[in-house]
Amino acid sequence: MKEYLELVIAFFKIGIMTFGGGYAMLPIIQREVVEKKQWATEEEILNYYAIGQCTPGIIAVNTATFIGNKRKGIPGGFLCTLGVVLPSLIIISIIAAVLTNFADIPAVQHALAGIRVAVVVLVGASVLKLHKSAVKNAFGWCVFVLTFLASAIFGLSPVLVVLVAAVAGILAGMVSRRKGGDPA
């Protein structure tokens, strides 16, 4: 029972930091789950992020579900999901009730502008930290650069980009196994 409570509390704390959506939570999830609790490795968390991005829903919620399921099966997945979304439900309800009364106040507008900048920095820091375990060689750098160009410059669908990267990874793995190496 203690482990279930620990899962809910950990993801409730992560869920409180919802400013900016699911991507803003990724560095917090990484710090809590990998560094503090050691519930997953860097490689596992990257896999959860990748799958969470490809599945319907918010990446942070999907990641929480995967981690909870890994720790304590279906009940753990449910409790982590509940823990990560409950703060959002509470915060959104409060904001919706009061924001319309204060949205025109310059201090509120400036605070929200500052929060948006902080979220971009948090996401960027997460990318810089996680790229070390994801981009290991020339193949990884090639996928990294092409994925960036495809999404940021050409605006291709993230689903298409992820599918193409998956196929490229499978093909590189097949070629590498024939040569006796490691593509990733």
C-alpha positions in Angstrom: 0.0 0.0 0.0 2.9 2.3 0.8 4.3 1.9 -2.7 0.9 2.8 -4.3 0.7 6.0 -2.1 4.3 6.8 -3.1 3.4 6.6 -6.8 0.3 8.8 -6.4 2.2 11.4 -4.4 5.2 11.5 -6.7 3.0 12.0 -9.8 0.7 14.5 -8.0 3.9 16.6 -7.3 4.8 16.3 -11.0 1.3 17.2 -12.0 1.4 20.4 -10.0 4.0 21.6 -12.5 1.6 21.6 -15.4 2.4 25.1 -16.8 3.0 24.6 -20.4 1.4 21.2 -20.8 2.8 17.7 -21.0 6.2 18.6 -22.5 6.9 21.0 -19.6 6.5 18.1 -17.2 9.1 15.9 -19.0 12.2 17.3 -17.2 10.4 17.0 -13.9 9.4 13.4 -14.6 12.9 12.6 -15.6 14.4 14.1 -12.5 11.8 12.4 -10.2 11.6 9.0 -11.8 15.2 8.5 -13.0 17.4 10.5 -10.7 15.5 10.6 -7.4 13.4 7.4 -7.3 15.3 5.4 -9.8 12.1 3.8 -11.0 13.4 3.8 -14.6 16.7 4.3 -16.5 17.5 7.1 -18.9 16.9 4.7 -21.8 13.6 3.5 -20.4 12.3 7.0 -19.9 13.3 7.9 -23.4 11.3 4.9 -24.6 8.3 5.9 -22.5 8.6 9.4 -24.0 8.7 8.1 -27.5 5.8 5.7 -27.1 3.9 8.4 -25.1 4.4 10.8 -28.0 3.0 8.3 -30.5 -0.1 7.3 -28.5 -3.2 9.4 -28.2 -3.3 11.8 -25.3 -0.8 14.0 -23.4 2.8 12.7 -23.4 3.2 13.2 -19.6 0.0 11.4 -18.8 1.0 8.5 -21.1 4.5 8.4 -19.6 3.0 8.4 -16.0 0.8 5.5 -17.0 3.7 3.5 -18.4 5.9 4.1 -15.3 3.0 3.2 -12.9 2.3 0.0 -14.9 6.0 -1.0 -14.8 6.1 -0.5 -11.1 2.8 -1.9 -9.9 0.9 -3.2 -12.9 -2.5 -1.9 -13.9 -3.4 -0.4 -10.5 0.0 1.4 -10.5 -0.7 2.8 -14.0 -4.1 4.0 -13.0 -2.8 5.6 -9.8 0.1 7.4 -11.6 -2.3 8.6 -14.2 -4.7 9.9 -11.5 -1.9 11.5 -9.6 -0.6 13.4 -12.6 -4.0 14.6 -13.9 -5.6 15.5 -10.5 -3.6 18.7 -10.0 -4.5 19.8 -13.5 -8.2 19.3 -12.9 -8.0 21.2 -9.6 -5.9 24.1 -11.0 -7.9 24.4 -14.2 -11.1 24.5 -12.3 -9.8 27.3 -10.1 -8.2 29.2 -13.0 -11.4 29.0 -15.1 -13.4 30.3 -12.2 -11.2 33.3 -11.6 -9.2 34.1 -14.7 -11.9 35.8 -16.5 -12.0 38.3 -13.7 -8.3 39.0 -13.8 -7.2 38.3 -17.4 -7.0 42.0 -18.3 -4.7 42.9 -15.4 -1.2 43.7 -16.8 0.5 41.8 -13.9 -1.4 38.6 -14.8 -0.5 39.0 -18.5 3.1 39.5 -17.7 3.2 36.6 -15.3 1.8 34.3 -18.0 4.3 35.6 -20.5 7.1 34.8 -18.0 5.7 31.3 -17.4 5.7 30.7 -21.2 9.4 31.6 -21.5 10.3 29.4 -18.5 8.4 26.4 -20.0 10.4 26.7 -23.3 13.6 26.7 -21.3 12.5 23.7 -19.3 11.7 21.7 -22.4 15.0 22.8 -24.0 16.9 21.7 -20.9 15.2 18.4 -21.0 16.1 17.9 -24.7 19.8 18.8 -24.0 19.9 16.4 -21.1 18.2 13.5 -22.8 19.9 13.8 -26.1 23.1 12.3 -24.6 21.5 9.0 -24.1 19.4 9.0 -27.3 22.0 10.3 -29.8 24.9 8.0 -29.5 26.5 7.8 -33.0 26.3 9.1 -36.6 23.0 7.3 -37.2 21.5 9.0 -34.2 22.7 12.4 -35.3 21.4 11.8 -38.7 17.9 10.9 -37.4 18.1 13.9 -35.0 18.9 16.4 -37.7 16.4 15.0 -40.2 13.7 14.9 -37.6 14.4 18.5 -36.5 14.3 19.6 -40.2 11.1 17.6 -40.9 9.2 19.0 -38.0 10.6 22.5 -37.3 11.4 23.6 -40.9 9.0 21.7 -43.0 6.1 21.2 -40.5 5.6 17.5 -41.2 3.2 15.6 -39.0 4.9 14.3 -35.8 3.2 11.0 -36.4 4.8 10.7 -39.9 8.2 11.8 -38.5 8.1 9.2 -35.7 6.9 6.4 -38.1 9.7 7.2 -40.6 12.3 7.3 -37.7 11.0 4.0 -36.4 11.3 2.4 -39.9 14.8 3.9 -40.3 15.8 2.5 -36.9 14.5 -1.0 -37.8 16.4 -0.9 -41.2 19.6 0.4 -39.5 19.3 -2.4 -36.9 18.9 -5.0 -39.6 21.9 -3.7 -41.5 24.0 -3.4 -38.4 23.2 -7.0 -37.3 24.4 -8.2 -40.7 27.7 -6.3 -40.1 27.9 -7.2 -36.4 27.5 -3.6 -35.0 25.1 -1.4 -33.1 23.2 1.3 -35.0 21.9 3.1 -31.9 
